[in-house]
Every structure is written in C-alpha cells, then in structure tokens.
Amino acid sequence: MTSPSGTRRSDGTRAAILAAARQRFSEDGYERATIRAIAADADIDPSMVMRYYGNKEKLFAAAAEFNLELTGLEDGPLDEMGARLASHVIRLWDGDETLMALLRAAVTNDPVAETARRIFATQLGPVLRSVCPNEEEAAKRAGLISSQVLGLVLTRYILKFPPVVALTKEEVVHWLGPTLQRYLTG
C-alpha cells in the first residue's frame, strides 16, 4: 500500500525495524538482543520482523550493512595513503555503535563474521587493487590491513586498553599510518 506522500508503508516499517535493530544490537550485543525487544522498540508485532527479515541473523546482517566510506582514499600522494587510512579509521569508528556491534558479534557468530569479511573484501579490495604494486597480492594486503585496523578498533573501542584509548587521533595516525602504508605499497 502506498501512502499519500508516495512512499510504501512497508518501507517505513523496514526503516523502523532497522533503526530499532541497530540500537538494540549496539546496546545489548548480538547474543542478548531479541526479536521481541527489537519489535517492541519499533512499536510493531514481532511477526513483522520475521516477515521482513526471516530471522535474527538476517536482520543483523541487514542492520550491520555499512559503508567503510573509502571513496577518495586514493586521492592524494600515494606515499601518504597509510596515514589517510589511519585517520579515516579513527573518524569512522569514533562513536559508531553499529560498527562496534558488528565487531563484537563477528567474534562469536560465523554468519556475522561472514558479513564482516564480505564488507571488508568488497569495499577495501578494489581500493587496494588500484594502488597495489602487485595486483595478485591485493587480497593478502587487504587482509593484513584489516588485521591492523580491526586490532586497533578491538583494543581501543571494545576492550578499551587504557594506553590505546589514551592515544590522540594524531598519535594513532603516527603509529598506525606507516604500518598501513607498508601493507598498501611496500
């Protein structure tokens, strides 16, 4: 059914479910979040969540879809790309509960881990292929970059290691940038 404004009511319902799911997954984590709680937050019947998304894993996959926003990363001097990427990581992850929920859940849930792998492969892979000195190494390099980025994110935002949390953005770029640069072009 289409509303007077021309939007389908189901689009609004889907948007409400996704907003509620993102909030609930970020607050409770994947394991503790329930379809009932998400439905209550969206002010709909739980059967509607199941109708649109099928199950909790599919709902999480839809809610966890995000853009790494890597467009333009290759703009600028190639030898400064590692620093740009490190700066981008901090800007992207600072305060983004959806990304943190994805990382928390990916550690213990295989379908969620697959979602994270797919996001990194499809979004980071093309950037690496465009700058990598040996295109055949692009996937390896993307994996190594992901290991550094996710390690930083895990220790800074999830585990909250005090020395890593205390780093300023500039210090993160100073320490992480050269390592990312080596993986990008070294």
PDB file of C-alpha atoms in Angstrom:
ATOM      1  CA  MET A   1       0.000   0.000   0.000  1.00  0.00           C
ATOM      2  CA  THR A   2       1.297   3.450  -0.900  1.00  0.00           C
ATOM      3  CA  SER A   3       0.818   6.417   1.429  1.00  0.00           C
ATOM      4  CA  PRO A   4      -0.366   9.846   0.221  1.00  0.00           C
ATOM      5  CA  SER A   5       3.267  11.005   0.138  1.00  0.00           C
ATOM      6  CA  GLY A   6       4.059   8.233  -2.354  1.00  0.00           C
ATOM      7  CA  THR A   7       6.100   6.001  -0.038  1.00  0.00           C
ATOM      8  CA  ARG A   8       5.148   2.458   0.720  1.00  0.00           C
ATOM      9  CA  ARG A   9       4.141   1.742   4.291  1.00  0.00           C
ATOM     10  CA  SER A  10       6.415  -1.310   4.217  1.00  0.00           C
ATOM     11  CA  ASP A  11       9.424   0.989   3.574  1.00  0.00           C
ATOM     12  CA  GLY A  12       8.641   2.834   6.792  1.00  0.00           C
ATOM     13  CA  THR A  13       8.216  -0.426   8.677  1.00  0.00           C
ATOM     14  CA  ARG A  14      11.539  -1.755   7.380  1.00  0.00           C
ATOM     15  CA  ALA A  15      13.283   1.503   8.315  1.00  0.00           C
ATOM     16  CA  ALA A  16      11.782   1.402  11.818  1.00  0.00           C
ATOM     17  CA  ILE A  17      12.876  -2.220  12.270  1.00  0.00           C
ATOM     18  CA  LEU A  18      16.437  -1.486  11.097  1.00  0.00           C
ATOM     19  CA  ALA A  19      16.738   1.586  13.324  1.00  0.00           C
ATOM     20  CA  ALA A  20      15.487  -0.380  16.328  1.00  0.00           C
ATOM     21  CA  ALA A  21      17.759  -3.323  15.482  1.00  0.00           C
ATOM     22  CA  ARG A  22      20.863  -1.125  15.166  1.00  0.00           C
ATOM     23  CA  GLN A  23      20.122   0.463  18.515  1.00  0.00           C
ATOM     24  CA  ARG A  24      19.328  -2.826  20.253  1.00  0.00           C
ATOM     25  CA  PHE A  25      22.330  -4.694  18.781  1.00  0.00           C
ATOM     26  CA  SER A  26      24.657  -1.860  19.784  1.00  0.00           C
ATOM     27  CA  GLU A  27      23.270  -1.729  23.334  1.00  0.00           C
ATOM     28  CA  ASP A  28      22.762  -5.433  24.019  1.00  0.00           C
ATOM     29  CA  GLY A  29      25.097  -7.107  21.546  1.00  0.00           C
ATOM     30  CA  TYR A  30      24.061  -9.763  19.081  1.00  0.00           C
ATOM     31  CA  GLU A  31      23.602 -12.618  21.535  1.00  0.00           C
ATOM     32  CA  ARG A  32      21.367 -10.768  24.018  1.00  0.00           C
ATOM     33  CA  ALA A  33      19.282  -8.769  21.554  1.00  0.00           C
ATOM     34  CA  THR A  34      15.940 -10.399  20.841  1.00  0.00           C
ATOM     35  CA  ILE A  35      13.423 -10.126  18.036  1.00  0.00           C
ATOM     36  CA  ARG A  36      10.765  -9.300  20.647  1.00  0.00           C
ATOM     37  CA  ALA A  37      12.790  -6.407  22.070  1.00  0.00           C
ATOM     38  CA  ILE A  38      13.553  -5.059  18.605  1.00  0.00           C
ATOM     39  CA  ALA A  39       9.883  -5.289  17.638  1.00  0.00           C
ATOM     40  CA  ALA A  40       8.861  -3.525  20.852  1.00  0.00           C
ATOM     41  CA  ASP A  41      11.385  -0.755  20.144  1.00  0.00           C
ATOM     42  CA  ALA A  42       9.956  -0.398  16.620  1.00  0.00           C
ATOM     43  CA  ASP A  43       6.399  -0.489  18.033  1.00  0.00           C
ATOM     44  CA  ILE A  44       5.383  -3.411  15.824  1.00  0.00           C
ATOM     45  CA  ASP A  45       4.467  -7.054  16.267  1.00  0.00           C
ATOM     46  CA  PRO A  46       7.448  -9.481  16.308  1.00  0.00           C
ATOM     47  CA  SER A  47       5.892 -11.377  13.401  1.00  0.00           C
ATOM     48  CA  MET A  48       6.534  -8.310  11.220  1.00  0.00           C
ATOM     49  CA  VAL A  49      10.253  -8.513  11.951  1.00  0.00           C
ATOM     50  CA  MET A  50      10.226 -12.145  10.906  1.00  0.00           C
ATOM     51  CA  ARG A  51       8.134 -11.339   7.825  1.00  0.00           C
ATOM     52  CA  TYR A  52      10.622  -8.776   6.551  1.00  0.00           C
ATOM     53  CA  TYR A  53      13.893 -10.351   7.685  1.00  0.00           C
ATOM     54  CA  GLY A  54      13.261 -14.050   8.316  1.00  0.00           C
ATOM     55  CA  ASN A  55      15.455 -14.498  11.378  1.00  0.00           C
ATOM     56  CA  LYS A  56      17.807 -12.727  13.742  1.00  0.00           C
ATOM     57  CA  GLU A  57      20.918 -13.457  11.656  1.00  0.00           C
ATOM     58  CA  LYS A  58      19.392 -11.951   8.514  1.00  0.00           C
ATOM     59  CA  LEU A  59      18.154  -8.950  10.484  1.00  0.00           C
ATOM     60  CA  PHE A  60      21.607  -8.400  11.935  1.00  0.00           C
ATOM     61  CA  ALA A  61      23.188  -8.716   8.503  1.00  0.00           C
ATOM     62  CA  ALA A  62      20.833  -6.026   7.183  1.00  0.00           C
ATOM     63  CA  ALA A  63      21.341  -3.803  10.233  1.00  0.00           C
ATOM     64  CA  ALA A  64      25.105  -4.230  10.107  1.00  0.00           C
ATOM     65  CA  GLU A  65      25.431  -3.202   6.467  1.00  0.00           C
ATOM     66  CA  PHE A  66      27.639  -0.182   6.434  1.00  0.00           C
ATOM     67  CA  ASN A  67      29.820   1.759   4.121  1.00  0.00           C
ATOM     68  CA  LEU A  68      33.503   1.961   5.009  1.00  0.00           C
ATOM     69  CA  GLU A  69      33.447   5.243   3.087  1.00  0.00           C
ATOM     70  CA  LEU A  70      36.718   4.566   1.290  1.00  0.00           C
ATOM     71  CA  THR A  71      35.840   6.608  -1.789  1.00  0.00           C
ATOM     72  CA  GLY A  72      38.591   9.117  -2.459  1.00  0.00           C
ATOM     73  CA  LEU A  73      41.101   7.429  -0.182  1.00  0.00           C
ATOM     74  CA  GLU A  74      43.439   7.013  -3.119  1.00  0.00           C
ATOM     75  CA  ASP A  75      43.244  10.758  -3.873  1.00  0.00           C
ATOM     76  CA  GLY A  76      46.460  12.475  -2.864  1.00  0.00           C
ATOM     77  CA  PRO A  77      50.061  11.343  -2.674  1.00  0.00           C
ATOM     78  CA  LEU A  78      50.371   7.563  -2.684  1.00  0.00           C
ATOM     79  CA  ASP A  79      53.091   7.649  -0.017  1.00  0.00           C
ATOM     80  CA  GLU A  80      50.633   9.305   2.425  1.00  0.00           C
ATOM     81  CA  MET A  81      47.768   6.864   1.874  1.00  0.00           C
ATOM     82  CA  GLY A  82      48.543   4.865   5.034  1.00  0.00           C
ATOM     83  CA  ALA A  83      48.210   7.998   7.154  1.00  0.00           C
ATOM     84  CA  ARG A  84      44.969   8.941   5.383  1.00  0.00           C
ATOM     85  CA  LEU A  85      43.605   5.454   6.013  1.00  0.00           C
ATOM     86  CA  ALA A  86      44.598   5.535   9.706  1.00  0.00           C
ATOM     87  CA  SER A  87      42.932   8.939  10.097  1.00  0.00           C
ATOM     88  CA  HIS A  88      39.853   7.668   8.298  1.00  0.00           C
ATOM     89  CA  VAL A  89      39.600   4.631  10.590  1.00  0.00           C
ATOM     90  CA  ILE A  90      39.511   6.811  13.702  1.00  0.00           C
ATOM     91  CA  ARG A  91      36.967   9.187  12.173  1.00  0.00           C
ATOM     92  CA  LEU A  92      34.761   6.272  11.027  1.00  0.00           C
ATOM     93  CA  TRP A  93      34.826   4.245  14.245  1.00  0.00           C
ATOM     94  CA  ASP A  94      34.683   7.017  16.846  1.00  0.00           C
ATOM     95  CA  GLY A  95      31.295   6.581  18.434  1.00  0.00           C
ATOM     96  CA  ASP A  96      29.787   4.304  15.762  1.00  0.00           C
ATOM     97  CA  GLU A  97      27.916   1.740  17.806  1.00  0.00           C
ATOM     98  CA  THR A  98      26.789  -0.225  14.736  1.00  0.00           C
ATOM     99  CA  LEU A  99      30.375  -0.943  13.751  1.00  0.00           C
ATOM    100  CA  MET A 100      31.233  -1.942  17.310  1.00  0.00           C
ATOM    101  CA  ALA A 101      28.211  -4.252  17.497  1.00  0.00           C
ATOM    102  CA  LEU A 102      29.301  -5.875  14.235  1.00  0.00           C
ATOM    103  CA  LEU A 103      32.798  -6.473  15.556  1.00  0.00           C
ATOM    104  CA  ARG A 104      31.567  -7.859  18.887  1.00  0.00           C
ATOM    105  CA  ALA A 105      29.176 -10.242  17.167  1.00  0.00           C
ATOM    106  CA  ALA A 106      31.634 -11.281  14.451  1.00  0.00           C
ATOM    107  CA  VAL A 107      33.957 -12.727  17.075  1.00  0.00           C
ATOM    108  CA  THR A 108      31.405 -15.330  18.191  1.00  0.00           C
ATOM    109  CA  ASN A 109      28.973 -15.748  15.297  1.00  0.00           C
ATOM    110  CA  ASP A 110      30.024 -17.256  11.956  1.00  0.00           C
ATOM    111  CA  PRO A 111      27.299 -15.666   9.770  1.00  0.00           C
ATOM    112  CA  VAL A 112      28.094 -12.259  11.259  1.00  0.00           C
ATOM    113  CA  ALA A 113      31.811 -12.860  10.707  1.00  0.00           C
ATOM    114  CA  GLU A 114      30.989 -13.651   7.079  1.00  0.00           C
ATOM    115  CA  THR A 115      29.147 -10.328   6.798  1.00  0.00           C
ATOM    116  CA  ALA A 116      32.208  -8.507   8.140  1.00  0.00           C
ATOM    117  CA  ARG A 117      34.523 -10.391   5.754  1.00  0.00           C
ATOM    118  CA  ARG A 118      32.289  -9.570   2.806  1.00  0.00           C
ATOM    119  CA  ILE A 119      32.111  -5.880   3.702  1.00  0.00           C
ATOM    120  CA  PHE A 120      35.883  -5.578   4.034  1.00  0.00           C
ATOM    121  CA  ALA A 121      36.573  -7.619   0.884  1.00  0.00           C
ATOM    122  CA  THR A 122      34.117  -5.812  -1.349  1.00  0.00           C
ATOM    123  CA  GLN A 123      34.935  -2.325  -0.122  1.00  0.00           C
ATOM    124  CA  LEU A 124      38.657  -2.472   0.696  1.00  0.00           C
ATOM    125  CA  GLY A 125      39.634  -4.868  -2.089  1.00  0.00           C
ATOM    126  CA  PRO A 126      39.002  -2.523  -5.031  1.00  0.00           C
ATOM    127  CA  VAL A 127      40.920   0.311  -3.351  1.00  0.00           C
ATOM    128  CA  LEU A 128      43.903  -1.979  -2.819  1.00  0.00           C
ATOM    129  CA  ARG A 129      43.846  -3.283  -6.359  1.00  0.00           C
ATOM    130  CA  SER A 130      44.083   0.303  -7.607  1.00  0.00           C
ATOM    131  CA  VAL A 131      47.286   1.080  -5.645  1.00  0.00           C
ATOM    132  CA  CYS A 132      48.919  -2.282  -5.007  1.00  0.00           C
ATOM    133  CA  PRO A 133      52.279  -2.714  -6.757  1.00  0.00           C
ATOM    134  CA  ASN A 134      51.387  -6.354  -7.452  1.00  0.00           C
ATOM    135  CA  GLU A 135      47.664  -6.837  -8.067  1.00  0.00           C
ATOM    136  CA  GLU A 136      47.937 -10.538  -7.215  1.00  0.00           C
ATOM    137  CA  GLU A 137      48.897  -9.546  -3.649  1.00  0.00           C
ATOM    138  CA  ALA A 138      45.904  -7.242  -3.173  1.00  0.00           C
ATOM    139  CA  ALA A 139      43.820  -9.771  -1.212  1.00  0.00           C
ATOM    140  CA  LYS A 140      46.731 -10.585   1.137  1.00  0.00           C
ATOM    141  CA  ARG A 141      47.426  -6.913   1.663  1.00  0.00           C
ATOM    142  CA  ALA A 142      43.738  -6.226   2.334  1.00  0.00           C
ATOM    143  CA  GLY A 143      43.745  -8.998   4.941  1.00  0.00           C
ATOM    144  CA  LEU A 144      46.814  -7.582   6.655  1.00  0.00           C
ATOM    145  CA  ILE A 145      45.372  -4.074   6.651  1.00  0.00           C
ATOM    146  CA  SER A 146      42.154  -5.452   8.106  1.00  0.00           C
ATOM    147  CA  SER A 147      44.129  -7.225  10.839  1.00  0.00           C
ATOM    148  CA  GLN A 148      45.781  -3.959  11.860  1.00  0.00           C
ATOM    149  CA  VAL A 149      42.610  -1.881  11.654  1.00  0.00           C
ATOM    150  CA  LEU A 150      40.457  -4.417  13.488  1.00  0.00           C
ATOM    151  CA  GLY A 151      43.175  -4.952  16.100  1.00  0.00           C
ATOM    152  CA  LEU A 152      43.274  -1.229  16.795  1.00  0.00           C
ATOM    153  CA  VAL A 153      39.493  -0.999  16.873  1.00  0.00           C
ATOM    154  CA  LEU A 154      39.180  -4.008  19.185  1.00  0.00           C
ATOM    155  CA  THR A 155      41.734  -2.690  21.678  1.00  0.00           C
ATOM    156  CA  ARG A 156      40.584   0.949  21.503  1.00  0.00           C
ATOM    157  CA  TYR A 157      36.784   0.700  21.373  1.00  0.00           C
ATOM    158  CA  ILE A 158      35.779  -2.765  22.618  1.00  0.00           C
ATOM    159  CA  LEU A 159      38.414  -3.911  25.123  1.00  0.00           C
ATOM    160  CA  LYS A 160      39.380  -0.298  25.915  1.00  0.00           C
ATOM    161  CA  PHE A 161      43.055  -0.873  26.673  1.00  0.00           C
ATOM    162  CA  PRO A 162      43.988   2.342  28.527  1.00  0.00           C
ATOM    163  CA  PRO A 163      47.186   3.146  26.565  1.00  0.00           C
ATOM    164  CA  VAL A 164      45.379   2.682  23.239  1.00  0.00           C
ATOM    165  CA  VAL A 165      42.291   4.614  24.344  1.00  0.00           C
ATOM    166  CA  ALA A 166      44.561   7.451  25.520  1.00  0.00           C
ATOM    167  CA  LEU A 167      46.142   7.895  22.080  1.00  0.00           C
ATOM    168  CA  THR A 168      45.096  11.051  20.288  1.00  0.00           C
ATOM    169  CA  LYS A 169      43.980  10.818  16.695  1.00  0.00           C
ATOM    170  CA  GLU A 170      47.347  12.233  15.644  1.00  0.00           C
ATOM    171  CA  GLU A 171      49.198   9.585  17.665  1.00  0.00           C
ATOM    172  CA  VAL A 172      47.133   6.800  16.085  1.00  0.00           C
ATOM    173  CA  VAL A 173      47.991   8.146  12.642  1.00  0.00           C
ATOM    174  CA  HIS A 174      51.670   8.417  13.635  1.00  0.00           C
ATOM    175  CA  TRP A 175      51.856   4.813  14.870  1.00  0.00           C
ATOM    176  CA  LEU A 176      49.419   3.043  12.561  1.00  0.00           C
ATOM    177  CA  GLY A 177      49.943   5.007   9.339  1.00  0.00           C
ATOM    178  CA  PRO A 178      53.423   3.631   8.470  1.00  0.00           C
ATOM    179  CA  THR A 179      52.302   0.038   9.034  1.00  0.00           C
ATOM    180  CA  LEU A 180      49.271   0.526   6.798  1.00  0.00           C
ATOM    181  CA  GLN A 181      51.487   2.224   4.216  1.00  0.00           C
ATOM    182  CA  ARG A 182      53.802  -0.786   4.127  1.00  0.00           C
ATOM    183  CA  TYR A 183      50.847  -3.087   3.592  1.00  0.00           C
ATOM    184  CA  LEU A 184      49.459  -0.797   0.901  1.00  0.00           C
ATOM    185  CA  THR A 185      52.555  -0.232  -1.196  1.00  0.00           C
ATOM    186  CA  GLY A 186      55.641  -1.761   0.449  1.00  0.00           C
TER     187      GLY A 186
END
